[in-house]
Coordinates of N, CA, C and O in Angstrom, one line a residue:
X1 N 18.4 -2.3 -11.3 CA 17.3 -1.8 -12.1 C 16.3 -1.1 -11.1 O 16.0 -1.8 -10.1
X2 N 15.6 0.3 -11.4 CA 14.8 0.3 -10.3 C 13.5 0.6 -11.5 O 13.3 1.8 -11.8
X3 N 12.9 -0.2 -12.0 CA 11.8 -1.0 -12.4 C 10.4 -0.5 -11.0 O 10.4 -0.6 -9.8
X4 N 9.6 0.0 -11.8 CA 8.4 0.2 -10.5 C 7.7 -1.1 -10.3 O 7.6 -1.9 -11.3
X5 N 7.1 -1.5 -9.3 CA 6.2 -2.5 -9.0 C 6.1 -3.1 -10.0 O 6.9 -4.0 -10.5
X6 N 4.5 -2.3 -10.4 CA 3.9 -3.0 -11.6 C 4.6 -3.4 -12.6 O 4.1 -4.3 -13.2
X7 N 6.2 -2.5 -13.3 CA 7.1 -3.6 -14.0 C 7.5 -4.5 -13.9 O 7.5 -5.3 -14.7
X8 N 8.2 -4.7 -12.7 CA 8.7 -6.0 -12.5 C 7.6 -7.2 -12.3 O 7.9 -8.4 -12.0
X9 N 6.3 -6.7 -12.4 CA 5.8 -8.0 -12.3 C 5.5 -8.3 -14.0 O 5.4 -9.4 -14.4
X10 N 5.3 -7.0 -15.0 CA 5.4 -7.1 -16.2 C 6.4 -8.1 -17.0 O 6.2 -8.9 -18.0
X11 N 7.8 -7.8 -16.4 CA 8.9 -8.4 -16.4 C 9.0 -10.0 -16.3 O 9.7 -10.5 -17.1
X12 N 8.3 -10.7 -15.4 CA 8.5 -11.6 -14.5 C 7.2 -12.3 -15.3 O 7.5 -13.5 -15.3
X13 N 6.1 -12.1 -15.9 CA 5.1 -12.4 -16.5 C 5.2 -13.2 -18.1 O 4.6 -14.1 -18.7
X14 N 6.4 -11.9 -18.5 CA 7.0 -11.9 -20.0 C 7.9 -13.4 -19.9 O 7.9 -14.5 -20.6
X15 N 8.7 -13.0 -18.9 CA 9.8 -14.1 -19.0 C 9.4 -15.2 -18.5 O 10.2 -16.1 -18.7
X16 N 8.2 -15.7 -17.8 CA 7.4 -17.2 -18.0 C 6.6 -17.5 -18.8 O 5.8 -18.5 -18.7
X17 N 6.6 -16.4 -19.9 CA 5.5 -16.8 -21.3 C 6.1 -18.3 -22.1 O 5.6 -19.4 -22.3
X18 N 7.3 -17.5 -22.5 CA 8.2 -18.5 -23.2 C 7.9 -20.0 -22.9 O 7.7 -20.9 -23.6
X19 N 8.0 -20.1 -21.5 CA 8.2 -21.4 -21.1 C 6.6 -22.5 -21.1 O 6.5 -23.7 -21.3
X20 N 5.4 -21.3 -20.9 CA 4.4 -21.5 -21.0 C 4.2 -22.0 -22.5 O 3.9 -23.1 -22.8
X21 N 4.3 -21.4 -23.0 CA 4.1 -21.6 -24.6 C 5.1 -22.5 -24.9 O 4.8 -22.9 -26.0
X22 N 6.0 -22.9 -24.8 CA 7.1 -24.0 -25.0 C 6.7 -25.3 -25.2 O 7.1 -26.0 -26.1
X23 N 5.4 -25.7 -24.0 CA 5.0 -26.7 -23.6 C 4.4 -27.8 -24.4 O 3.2 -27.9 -24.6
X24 N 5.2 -28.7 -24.7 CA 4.3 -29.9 -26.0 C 3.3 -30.6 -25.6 O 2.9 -30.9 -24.4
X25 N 2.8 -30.9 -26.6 CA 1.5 -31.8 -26.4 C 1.7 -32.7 -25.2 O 1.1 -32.6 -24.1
X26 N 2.7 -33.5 -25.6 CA 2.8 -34.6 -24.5 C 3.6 -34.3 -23.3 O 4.2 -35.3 -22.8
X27 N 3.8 -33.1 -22.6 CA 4.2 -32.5 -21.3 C 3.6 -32.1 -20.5 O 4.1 -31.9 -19.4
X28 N 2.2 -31.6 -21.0 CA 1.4 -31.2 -19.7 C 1.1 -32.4 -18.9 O 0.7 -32.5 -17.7
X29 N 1.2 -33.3 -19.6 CA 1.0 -34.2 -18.1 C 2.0 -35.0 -16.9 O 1.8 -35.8 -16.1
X30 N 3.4 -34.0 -17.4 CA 4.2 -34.9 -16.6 C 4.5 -34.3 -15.5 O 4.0 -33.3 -15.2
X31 N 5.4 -35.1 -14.8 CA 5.6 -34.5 -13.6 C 6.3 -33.4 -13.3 O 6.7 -32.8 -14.3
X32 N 6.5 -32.9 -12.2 CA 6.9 -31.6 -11.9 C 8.0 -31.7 -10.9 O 8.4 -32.9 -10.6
X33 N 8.5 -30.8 -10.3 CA 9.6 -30.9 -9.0 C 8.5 -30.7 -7.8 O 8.8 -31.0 -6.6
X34 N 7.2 -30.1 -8.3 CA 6.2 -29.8 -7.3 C 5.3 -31.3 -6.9 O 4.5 -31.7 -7.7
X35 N 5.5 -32.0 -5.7 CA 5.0 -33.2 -5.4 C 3.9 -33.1 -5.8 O 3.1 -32.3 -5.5
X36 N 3.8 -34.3 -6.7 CA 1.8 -34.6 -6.9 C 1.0 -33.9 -8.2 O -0.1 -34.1 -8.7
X37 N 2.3 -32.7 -8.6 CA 1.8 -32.2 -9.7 C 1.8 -32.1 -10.7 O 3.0 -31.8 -10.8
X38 N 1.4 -32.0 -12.1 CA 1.8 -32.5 -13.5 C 2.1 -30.7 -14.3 O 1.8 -29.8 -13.5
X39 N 2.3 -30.5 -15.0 CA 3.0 -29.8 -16.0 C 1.4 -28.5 -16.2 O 1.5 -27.3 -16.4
X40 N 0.3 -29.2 -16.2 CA -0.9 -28.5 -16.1 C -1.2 -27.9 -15.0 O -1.5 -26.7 -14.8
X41 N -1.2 -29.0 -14.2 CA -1.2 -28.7 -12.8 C -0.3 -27.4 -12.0 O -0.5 -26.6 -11.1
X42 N 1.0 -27.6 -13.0 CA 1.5 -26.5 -12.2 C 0.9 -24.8 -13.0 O 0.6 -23.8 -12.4
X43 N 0.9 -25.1 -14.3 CA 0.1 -23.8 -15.2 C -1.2 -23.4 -14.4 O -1.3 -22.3 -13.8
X44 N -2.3 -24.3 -14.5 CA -3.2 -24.0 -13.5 C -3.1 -23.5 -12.4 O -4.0 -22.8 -12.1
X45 N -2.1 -23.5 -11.3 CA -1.8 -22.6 -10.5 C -1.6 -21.6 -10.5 O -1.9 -20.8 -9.6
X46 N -0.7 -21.3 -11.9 CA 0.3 -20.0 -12.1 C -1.5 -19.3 -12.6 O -1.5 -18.1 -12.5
X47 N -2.4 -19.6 -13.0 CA -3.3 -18.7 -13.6 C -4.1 -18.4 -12.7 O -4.3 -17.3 -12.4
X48 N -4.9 -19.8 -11.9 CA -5.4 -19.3 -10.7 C -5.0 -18.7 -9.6 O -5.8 -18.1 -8.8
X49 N -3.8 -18.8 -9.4 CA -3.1 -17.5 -8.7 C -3.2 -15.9 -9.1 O -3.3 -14.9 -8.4
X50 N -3.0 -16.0 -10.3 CA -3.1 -14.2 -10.5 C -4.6 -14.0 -10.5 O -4.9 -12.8 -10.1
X51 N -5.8 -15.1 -10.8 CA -7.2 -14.6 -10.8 C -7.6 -14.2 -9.4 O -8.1 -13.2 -8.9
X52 N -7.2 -15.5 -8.7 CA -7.3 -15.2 -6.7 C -6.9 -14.2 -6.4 O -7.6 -13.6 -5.6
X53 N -5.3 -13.4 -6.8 CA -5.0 -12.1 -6.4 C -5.9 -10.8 -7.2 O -6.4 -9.8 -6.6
X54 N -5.9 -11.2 -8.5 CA -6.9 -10.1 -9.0 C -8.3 -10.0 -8.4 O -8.8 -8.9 -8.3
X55 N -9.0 -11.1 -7.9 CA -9.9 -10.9 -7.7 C -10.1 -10.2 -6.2 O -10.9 -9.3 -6.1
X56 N -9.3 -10.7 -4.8 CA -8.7 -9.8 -3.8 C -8.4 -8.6 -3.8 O -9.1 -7.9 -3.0
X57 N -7.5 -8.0 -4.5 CA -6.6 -7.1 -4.9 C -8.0 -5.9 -5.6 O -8.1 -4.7 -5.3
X58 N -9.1 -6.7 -6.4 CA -10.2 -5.7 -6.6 C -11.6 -5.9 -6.2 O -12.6 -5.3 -6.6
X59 N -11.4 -7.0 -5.1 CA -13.2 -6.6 -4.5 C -14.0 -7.7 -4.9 O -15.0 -8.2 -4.4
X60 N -13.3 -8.1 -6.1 CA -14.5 -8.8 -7.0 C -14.6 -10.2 -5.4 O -14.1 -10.1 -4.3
X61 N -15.5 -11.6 -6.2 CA -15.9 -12.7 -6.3 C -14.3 -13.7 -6.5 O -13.7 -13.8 -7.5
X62 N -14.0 -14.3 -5.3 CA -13.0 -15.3 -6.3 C -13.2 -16.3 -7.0 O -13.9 -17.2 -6.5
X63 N -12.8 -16.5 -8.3 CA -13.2 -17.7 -9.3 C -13.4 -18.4 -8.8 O -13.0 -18.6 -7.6
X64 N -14.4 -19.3 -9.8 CA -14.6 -20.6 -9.1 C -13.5 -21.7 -9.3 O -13.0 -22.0 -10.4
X65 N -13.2 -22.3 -8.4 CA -12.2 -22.9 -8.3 C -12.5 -24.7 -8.5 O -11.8 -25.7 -8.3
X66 N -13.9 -24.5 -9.2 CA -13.7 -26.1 -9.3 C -13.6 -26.0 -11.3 O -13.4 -27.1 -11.8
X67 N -13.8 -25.3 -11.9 CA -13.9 -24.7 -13.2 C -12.5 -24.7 -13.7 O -11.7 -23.9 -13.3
X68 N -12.1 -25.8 -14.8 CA -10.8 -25.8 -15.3 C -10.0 -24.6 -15.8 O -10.2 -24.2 -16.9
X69 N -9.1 -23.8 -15.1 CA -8.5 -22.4 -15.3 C -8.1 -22.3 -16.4 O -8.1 -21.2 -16.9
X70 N -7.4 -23.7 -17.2 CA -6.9 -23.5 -18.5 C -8.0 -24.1 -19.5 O -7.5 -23.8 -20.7
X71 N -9.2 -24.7 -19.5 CA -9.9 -25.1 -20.9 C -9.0 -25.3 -22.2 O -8.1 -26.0 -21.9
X72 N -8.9 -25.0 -23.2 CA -8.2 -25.9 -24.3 C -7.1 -24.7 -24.3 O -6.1 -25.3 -24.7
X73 N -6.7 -23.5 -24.1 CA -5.6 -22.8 -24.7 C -5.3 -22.1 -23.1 O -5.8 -21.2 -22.5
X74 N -4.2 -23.1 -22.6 CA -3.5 -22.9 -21.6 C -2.7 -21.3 -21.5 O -2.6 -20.4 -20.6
X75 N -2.1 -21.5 -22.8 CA -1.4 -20.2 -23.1 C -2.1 -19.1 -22.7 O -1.8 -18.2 -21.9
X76 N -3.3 -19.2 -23.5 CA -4.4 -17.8 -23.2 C -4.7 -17.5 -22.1 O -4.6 -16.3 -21.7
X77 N -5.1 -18.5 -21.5 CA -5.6 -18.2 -19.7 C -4.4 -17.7 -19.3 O -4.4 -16.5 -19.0
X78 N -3.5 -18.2 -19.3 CA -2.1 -17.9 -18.7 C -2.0 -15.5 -19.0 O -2.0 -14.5 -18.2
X79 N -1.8 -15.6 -20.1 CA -1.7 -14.2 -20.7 C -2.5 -13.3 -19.8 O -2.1 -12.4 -19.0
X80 N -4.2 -13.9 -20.0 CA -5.3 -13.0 -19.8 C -5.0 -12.9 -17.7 O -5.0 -12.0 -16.9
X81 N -4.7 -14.4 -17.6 CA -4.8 -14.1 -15.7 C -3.5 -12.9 -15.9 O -3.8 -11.9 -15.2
X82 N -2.8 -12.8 -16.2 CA -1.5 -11.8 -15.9 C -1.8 -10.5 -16.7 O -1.3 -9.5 -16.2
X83 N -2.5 -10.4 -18.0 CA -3.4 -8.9 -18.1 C -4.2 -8.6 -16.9 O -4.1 -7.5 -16.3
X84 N -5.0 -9.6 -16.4 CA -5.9 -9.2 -15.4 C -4.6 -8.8 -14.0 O -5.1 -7.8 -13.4
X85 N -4.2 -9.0 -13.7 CA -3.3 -8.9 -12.4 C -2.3 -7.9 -12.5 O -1.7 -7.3 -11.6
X86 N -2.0 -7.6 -13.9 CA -1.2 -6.1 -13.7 C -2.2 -5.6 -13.8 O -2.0 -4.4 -13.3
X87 N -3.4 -5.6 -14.2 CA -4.4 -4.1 -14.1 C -4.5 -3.7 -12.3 O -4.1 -2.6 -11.9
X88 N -5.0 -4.5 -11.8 CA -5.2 -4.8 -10.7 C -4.4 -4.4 -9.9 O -4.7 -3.5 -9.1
X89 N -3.0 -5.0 -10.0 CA -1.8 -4.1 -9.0 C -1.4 -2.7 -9.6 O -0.5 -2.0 -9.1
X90 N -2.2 -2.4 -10.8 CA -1.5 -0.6 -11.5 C -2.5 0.2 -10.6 O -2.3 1.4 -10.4
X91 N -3.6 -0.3 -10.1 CA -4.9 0.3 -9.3 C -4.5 1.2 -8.6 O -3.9 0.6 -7.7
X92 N -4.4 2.5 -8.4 CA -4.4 3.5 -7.5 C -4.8 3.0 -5.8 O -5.9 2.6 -5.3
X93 N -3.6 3.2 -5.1 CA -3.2 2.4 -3.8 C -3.0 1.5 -3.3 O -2.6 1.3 -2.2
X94 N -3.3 0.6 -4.4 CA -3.2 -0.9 -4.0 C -2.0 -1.5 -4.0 O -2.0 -2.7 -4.0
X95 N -0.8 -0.8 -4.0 CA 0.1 -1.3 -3.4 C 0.3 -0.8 -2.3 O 1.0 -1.5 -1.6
X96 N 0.0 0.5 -1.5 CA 0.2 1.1 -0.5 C -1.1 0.9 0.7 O -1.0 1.2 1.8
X97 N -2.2 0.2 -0.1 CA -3.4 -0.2 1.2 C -2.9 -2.0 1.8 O -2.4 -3.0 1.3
X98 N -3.3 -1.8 2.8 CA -3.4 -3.5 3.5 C -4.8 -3.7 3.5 O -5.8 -3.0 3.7
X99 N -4.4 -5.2 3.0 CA -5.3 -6.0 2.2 C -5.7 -7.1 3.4 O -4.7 -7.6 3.7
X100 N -6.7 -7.5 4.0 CA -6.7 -8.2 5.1 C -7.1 -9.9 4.2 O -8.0 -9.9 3.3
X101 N -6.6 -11.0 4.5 CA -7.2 -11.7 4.0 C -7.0 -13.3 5.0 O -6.8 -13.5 6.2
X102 N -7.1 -14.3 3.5 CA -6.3 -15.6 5.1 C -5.2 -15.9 5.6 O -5.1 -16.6 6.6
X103 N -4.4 -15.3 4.9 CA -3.1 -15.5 5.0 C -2.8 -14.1 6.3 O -1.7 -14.1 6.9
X104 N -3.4 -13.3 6.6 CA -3.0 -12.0 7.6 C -3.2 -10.8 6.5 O -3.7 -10.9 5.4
X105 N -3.0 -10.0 7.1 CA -3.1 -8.5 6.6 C -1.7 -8.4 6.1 O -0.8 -9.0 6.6
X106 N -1.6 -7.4 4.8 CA -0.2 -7.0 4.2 C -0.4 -6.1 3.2 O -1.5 -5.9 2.7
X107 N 0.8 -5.1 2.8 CA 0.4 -4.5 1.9 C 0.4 -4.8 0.6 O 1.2 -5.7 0.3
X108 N -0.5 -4.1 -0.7 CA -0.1 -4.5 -1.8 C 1.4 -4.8 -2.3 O 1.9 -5.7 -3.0
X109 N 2.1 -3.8 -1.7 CA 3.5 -4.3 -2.6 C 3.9 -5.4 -1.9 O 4.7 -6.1 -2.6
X110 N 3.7 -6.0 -0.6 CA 4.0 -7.4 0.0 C 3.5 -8.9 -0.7 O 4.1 -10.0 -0.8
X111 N 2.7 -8.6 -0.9 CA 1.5 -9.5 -1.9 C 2.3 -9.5 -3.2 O 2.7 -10.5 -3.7
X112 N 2.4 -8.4 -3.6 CA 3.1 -8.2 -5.0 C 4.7 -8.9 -4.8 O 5.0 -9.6 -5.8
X113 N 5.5 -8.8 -3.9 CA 6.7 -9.3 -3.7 C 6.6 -10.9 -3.8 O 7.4 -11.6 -4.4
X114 N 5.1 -11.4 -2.8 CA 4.8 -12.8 -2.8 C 4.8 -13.3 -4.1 O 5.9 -13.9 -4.4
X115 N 4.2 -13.3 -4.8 CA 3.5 -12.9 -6.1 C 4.8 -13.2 -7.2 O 4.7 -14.1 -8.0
X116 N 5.8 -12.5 -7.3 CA 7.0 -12.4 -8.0 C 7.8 -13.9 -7.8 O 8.1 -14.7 -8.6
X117 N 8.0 -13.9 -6.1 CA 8.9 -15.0 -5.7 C 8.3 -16.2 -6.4 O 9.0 -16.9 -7.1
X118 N 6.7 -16.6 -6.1 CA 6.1 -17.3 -6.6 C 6.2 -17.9 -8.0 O 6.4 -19.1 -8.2
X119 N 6.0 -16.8 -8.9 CA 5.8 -17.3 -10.1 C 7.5 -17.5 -10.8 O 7.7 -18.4 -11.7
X120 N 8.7 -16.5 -10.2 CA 9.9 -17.0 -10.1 C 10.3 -18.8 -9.7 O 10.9 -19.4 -10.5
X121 N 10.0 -19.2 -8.8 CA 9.9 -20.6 -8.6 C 9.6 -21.2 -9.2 O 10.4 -21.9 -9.7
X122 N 8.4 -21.1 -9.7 CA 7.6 -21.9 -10.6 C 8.2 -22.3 -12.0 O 8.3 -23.4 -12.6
X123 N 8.8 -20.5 -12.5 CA 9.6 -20.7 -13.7 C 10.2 -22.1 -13.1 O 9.7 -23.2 -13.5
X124 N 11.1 -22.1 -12.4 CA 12.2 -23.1 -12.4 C 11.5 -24.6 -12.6 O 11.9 -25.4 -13.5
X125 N 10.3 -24.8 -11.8 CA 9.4 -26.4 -11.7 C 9.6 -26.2 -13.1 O 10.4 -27.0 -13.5
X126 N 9.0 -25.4 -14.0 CA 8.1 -25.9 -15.4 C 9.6 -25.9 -16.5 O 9.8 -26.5 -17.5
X127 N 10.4 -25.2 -15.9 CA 11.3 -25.7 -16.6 C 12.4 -26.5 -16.5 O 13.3 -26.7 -17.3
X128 N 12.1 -27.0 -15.1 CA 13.0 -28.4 -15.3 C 11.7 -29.4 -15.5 O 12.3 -30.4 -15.5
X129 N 10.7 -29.6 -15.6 CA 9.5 -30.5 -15.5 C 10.0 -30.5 -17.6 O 10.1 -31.5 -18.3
X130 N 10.1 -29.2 -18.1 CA 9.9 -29.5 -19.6 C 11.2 -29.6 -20.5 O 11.2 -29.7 -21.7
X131 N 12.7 -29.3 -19.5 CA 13.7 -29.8 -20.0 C 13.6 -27.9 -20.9 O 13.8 -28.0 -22.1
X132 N 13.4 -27.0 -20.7 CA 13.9 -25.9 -21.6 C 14.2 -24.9 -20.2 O 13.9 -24.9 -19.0
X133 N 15.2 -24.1 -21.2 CA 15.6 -22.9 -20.2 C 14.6 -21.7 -19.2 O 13.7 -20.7 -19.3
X134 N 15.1 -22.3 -18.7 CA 14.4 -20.2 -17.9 C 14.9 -19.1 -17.7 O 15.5 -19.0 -16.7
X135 N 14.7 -17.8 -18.7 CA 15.8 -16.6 -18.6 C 15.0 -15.9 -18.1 O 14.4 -15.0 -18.6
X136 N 14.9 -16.4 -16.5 CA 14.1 -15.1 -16.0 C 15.3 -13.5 -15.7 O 16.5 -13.4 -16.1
X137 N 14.8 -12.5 -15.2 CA 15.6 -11.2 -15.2 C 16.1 -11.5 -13.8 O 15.3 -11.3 -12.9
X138 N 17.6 -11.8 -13.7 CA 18.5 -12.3 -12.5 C 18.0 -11.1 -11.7 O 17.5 -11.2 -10.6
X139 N 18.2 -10.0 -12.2 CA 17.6 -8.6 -10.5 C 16.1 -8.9 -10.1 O 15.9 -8.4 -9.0
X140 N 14.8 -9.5 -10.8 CA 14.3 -10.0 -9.8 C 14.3 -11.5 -9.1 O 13.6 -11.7 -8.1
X141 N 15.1 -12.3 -9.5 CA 15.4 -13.2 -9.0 C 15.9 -13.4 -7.7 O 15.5 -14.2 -6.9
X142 N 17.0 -12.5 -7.6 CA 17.9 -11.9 -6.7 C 17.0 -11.3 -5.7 O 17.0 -11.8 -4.6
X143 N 15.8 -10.0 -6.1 CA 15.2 -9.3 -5.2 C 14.1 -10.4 -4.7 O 14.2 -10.7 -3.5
X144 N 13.2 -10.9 -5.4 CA 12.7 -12.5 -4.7 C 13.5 -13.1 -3.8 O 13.1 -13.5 -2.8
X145 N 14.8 -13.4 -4.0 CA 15.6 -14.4 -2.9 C 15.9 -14.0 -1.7 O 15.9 -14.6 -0.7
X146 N 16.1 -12.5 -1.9 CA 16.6 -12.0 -1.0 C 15.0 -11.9 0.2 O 15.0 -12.2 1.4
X147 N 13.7 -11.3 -0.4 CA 12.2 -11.1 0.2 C 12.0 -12.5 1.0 O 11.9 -12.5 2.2
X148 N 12.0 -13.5 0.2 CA 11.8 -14.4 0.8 C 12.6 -15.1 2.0 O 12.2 -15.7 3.0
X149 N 14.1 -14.7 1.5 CA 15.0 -14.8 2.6 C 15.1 -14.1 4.1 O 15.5 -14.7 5.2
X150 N 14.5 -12.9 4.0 CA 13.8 -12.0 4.8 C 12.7 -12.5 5.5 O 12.7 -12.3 6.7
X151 N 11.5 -13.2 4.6 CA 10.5 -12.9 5.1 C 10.4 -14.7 6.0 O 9.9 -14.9 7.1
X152 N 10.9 -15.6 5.2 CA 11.1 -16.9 6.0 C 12.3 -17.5 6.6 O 13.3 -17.2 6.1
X153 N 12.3 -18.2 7.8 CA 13.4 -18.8 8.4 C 13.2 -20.3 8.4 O 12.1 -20.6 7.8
X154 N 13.9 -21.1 9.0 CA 14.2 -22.4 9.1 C 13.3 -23.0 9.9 O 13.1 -24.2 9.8
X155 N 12.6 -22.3 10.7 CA 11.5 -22.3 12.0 C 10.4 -22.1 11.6 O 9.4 -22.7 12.1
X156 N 10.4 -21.0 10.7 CA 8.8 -20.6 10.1 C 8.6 -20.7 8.6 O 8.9 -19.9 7.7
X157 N 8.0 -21.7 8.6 CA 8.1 -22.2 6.7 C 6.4 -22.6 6.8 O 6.3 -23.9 6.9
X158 N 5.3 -21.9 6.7 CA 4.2 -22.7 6.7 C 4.5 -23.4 5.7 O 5.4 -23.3 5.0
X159 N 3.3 -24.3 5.8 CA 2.9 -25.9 5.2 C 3.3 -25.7 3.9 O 3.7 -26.7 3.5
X160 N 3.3 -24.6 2.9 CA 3.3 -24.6 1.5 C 5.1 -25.1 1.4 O 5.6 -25.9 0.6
X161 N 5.7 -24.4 2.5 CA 7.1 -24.4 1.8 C 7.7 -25.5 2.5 O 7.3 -25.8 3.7
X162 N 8.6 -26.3 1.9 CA 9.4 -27.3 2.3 C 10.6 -26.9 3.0 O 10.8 -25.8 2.8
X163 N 11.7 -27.7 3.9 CA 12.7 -26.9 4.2 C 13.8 -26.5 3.1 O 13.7 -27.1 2.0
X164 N 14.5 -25.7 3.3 CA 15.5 -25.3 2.4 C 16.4 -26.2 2.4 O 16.8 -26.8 3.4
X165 N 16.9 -26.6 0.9 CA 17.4 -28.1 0.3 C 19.0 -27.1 0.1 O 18.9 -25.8 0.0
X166 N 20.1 -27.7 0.1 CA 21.3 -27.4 -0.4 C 21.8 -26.8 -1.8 O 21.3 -27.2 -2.8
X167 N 22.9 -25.9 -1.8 CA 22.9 -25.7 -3.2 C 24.4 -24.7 -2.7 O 24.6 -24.3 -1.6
X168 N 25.3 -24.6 -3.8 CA 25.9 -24.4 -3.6 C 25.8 -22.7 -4.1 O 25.1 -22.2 -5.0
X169 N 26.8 -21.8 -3.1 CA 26.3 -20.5 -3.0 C 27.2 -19.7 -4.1 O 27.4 -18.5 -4.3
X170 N 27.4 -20.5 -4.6 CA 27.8 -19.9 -6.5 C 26.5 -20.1 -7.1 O 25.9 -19.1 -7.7
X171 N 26.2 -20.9 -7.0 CA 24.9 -21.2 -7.7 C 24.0 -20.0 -8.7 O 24.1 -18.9 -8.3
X172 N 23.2 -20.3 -9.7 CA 22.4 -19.5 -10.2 C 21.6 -19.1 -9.4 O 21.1 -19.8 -8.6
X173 N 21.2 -17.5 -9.7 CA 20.2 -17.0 -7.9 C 18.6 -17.6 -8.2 O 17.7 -17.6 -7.4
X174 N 18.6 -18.1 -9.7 CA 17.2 -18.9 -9.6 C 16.7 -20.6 -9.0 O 15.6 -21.1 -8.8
X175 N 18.6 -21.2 -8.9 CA 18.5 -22.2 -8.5 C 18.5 -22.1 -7.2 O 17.8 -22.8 -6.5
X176 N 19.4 -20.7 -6.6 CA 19.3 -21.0 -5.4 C 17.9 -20.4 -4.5 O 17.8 -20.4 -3.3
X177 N 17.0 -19.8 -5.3 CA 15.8 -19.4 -4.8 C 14.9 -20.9 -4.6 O 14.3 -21.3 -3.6
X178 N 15.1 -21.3 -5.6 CA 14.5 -23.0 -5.8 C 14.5 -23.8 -4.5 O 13.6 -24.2 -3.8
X179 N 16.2 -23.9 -4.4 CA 16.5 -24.7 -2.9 C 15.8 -23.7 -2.1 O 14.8 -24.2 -1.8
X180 N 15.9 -22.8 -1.7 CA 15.5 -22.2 -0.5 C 13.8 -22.2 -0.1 O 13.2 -22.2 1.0
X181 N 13.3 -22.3 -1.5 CA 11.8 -22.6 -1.7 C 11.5 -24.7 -1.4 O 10.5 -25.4 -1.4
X182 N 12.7 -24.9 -1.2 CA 12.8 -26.5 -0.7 C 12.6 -27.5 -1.8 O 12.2 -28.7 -1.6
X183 N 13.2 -26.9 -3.2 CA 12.9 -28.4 -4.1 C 14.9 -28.4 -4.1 O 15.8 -27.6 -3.7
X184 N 14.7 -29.7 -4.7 CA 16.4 -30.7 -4.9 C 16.9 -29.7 -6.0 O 16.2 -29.8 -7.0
X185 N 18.0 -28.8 -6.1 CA 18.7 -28.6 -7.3 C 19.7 -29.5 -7.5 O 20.6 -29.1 -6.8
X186 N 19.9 -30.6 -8.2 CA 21.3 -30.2 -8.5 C 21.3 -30.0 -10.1 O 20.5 -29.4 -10.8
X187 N 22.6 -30.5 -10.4 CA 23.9 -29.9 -11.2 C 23.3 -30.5 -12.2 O 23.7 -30.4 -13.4

C-alpha cells in the first residue's frame, strides 16, 4: 500500500476505534499486558500521547498532565486526541522539519513512525486486556515491525521497552511486533 503519512496514521487511528469503543463498563479497570496498568490507564495514554505530540508537533503548551484525559466519554477524548494529531501531522513540513525535544531531535515522519508502532502495540494490550479482536491493517503492522526493528536492538532498548520476548516467526506480524515490544505472546 503506499498510503501517505498522514493516512496511515488515519488508518491505524480507525482500526483502534473499534476496540476503544468495545470497552464494557466493567473493563476499564482491569489489567493490561502493560505492568501496573488498567484498561483506562492504557486509553489515557493512547490520548495523552496524541495531545503531547499534537501539542509538540504545533508549538502549542503541553496538556496538563495531572487533568483526567478521559473524563466520562473515553471514546470522545480518544477520537478528538486523534482529530487533533492528524491535523497536526497534515501541517505543511512537519513531517520533513526536525523537531528537537527530550527524547533527541527527529523528523516529523520519525515521530510519526514512533507514533504508529505505538498505538499498533497498544492495539494488542487492550485487546488482549478486553478479550476482543484487533484488525489492525497487517502493511502497517509489518511497516511498524520492521521501524522498530530498525530503529532498536537488544543493547539499546531505553527504559520504556522491555527485552524482546519469544514468538514464533510464523506468528501474526502484530503478535510478533508485541514480543519484540517485550510483552509474553503466547498461543
Amino acid at each position: 500500500m503506499t498510503d501517505l503519512p498522514v493516512e496511515q496514521l488515519t488508518r491505524a487511528l480507525a482500526a483502534v476505534d473499534p476496540l476503544v469503543a468495545g470497552v464494557e463498563d466493567g473493563q476499564w479497570s482491569a489489567p493490561t499486558p502493560c505492568a501496573e496498568w488498567t484498561v483506562r490507564d492504557l486509553v489515557a495514554h493512547l490520548v495523552v500521547t496524541n495531545r503531547m505530540m499534537t501539542a509538540f508537533l504545533t508549538g502549542q503548551a503541553p496538556p496538563d498532565r495531572s487533568a483526567d484525559p478521559l473524563g466520562g466519554d473515553p471514546l470522545g477524548a480518544y477520537r478528538e486526541s486523534g482529530t487533533a494529531l492528524r491535523a497536526a501531522f497534515a501541517l505543511p513540513g512537519v513531517l520533513e522539519r526536525t523537531h528537537e525535544g527530550a527524547l533527541g531531535a527527529a523528523t516529523g515522519a520519525v515521530r510519526l513512525r514512533w507514533r504508529l508502532a505505538d498505538l499498533l502495540t497498544h492495539a494488542w494490550d487492550l485487546s488482549r486486556a478486553t478479550g476482543r479482536p484487533a484488525e489492525m491493517p497487517q502493511d502497517l503492522v509489518e511497516q511498524a515491525l520492521a521501524f522498530v526493528g530498525d530503529a532498536l536492538s537488544d543493547e539499546a532498548r531505553p527504559g520504556r521497552f522491555a527485552p524482546a520476548q519469544p514468538v514464533a516467526d510464523d506468528a501474526p506480524a502484530l503478535d510478533r511486533l508485541a514480543a519484540f515490544a517485550g510483552r509474553s505472546v503466547r498461543p
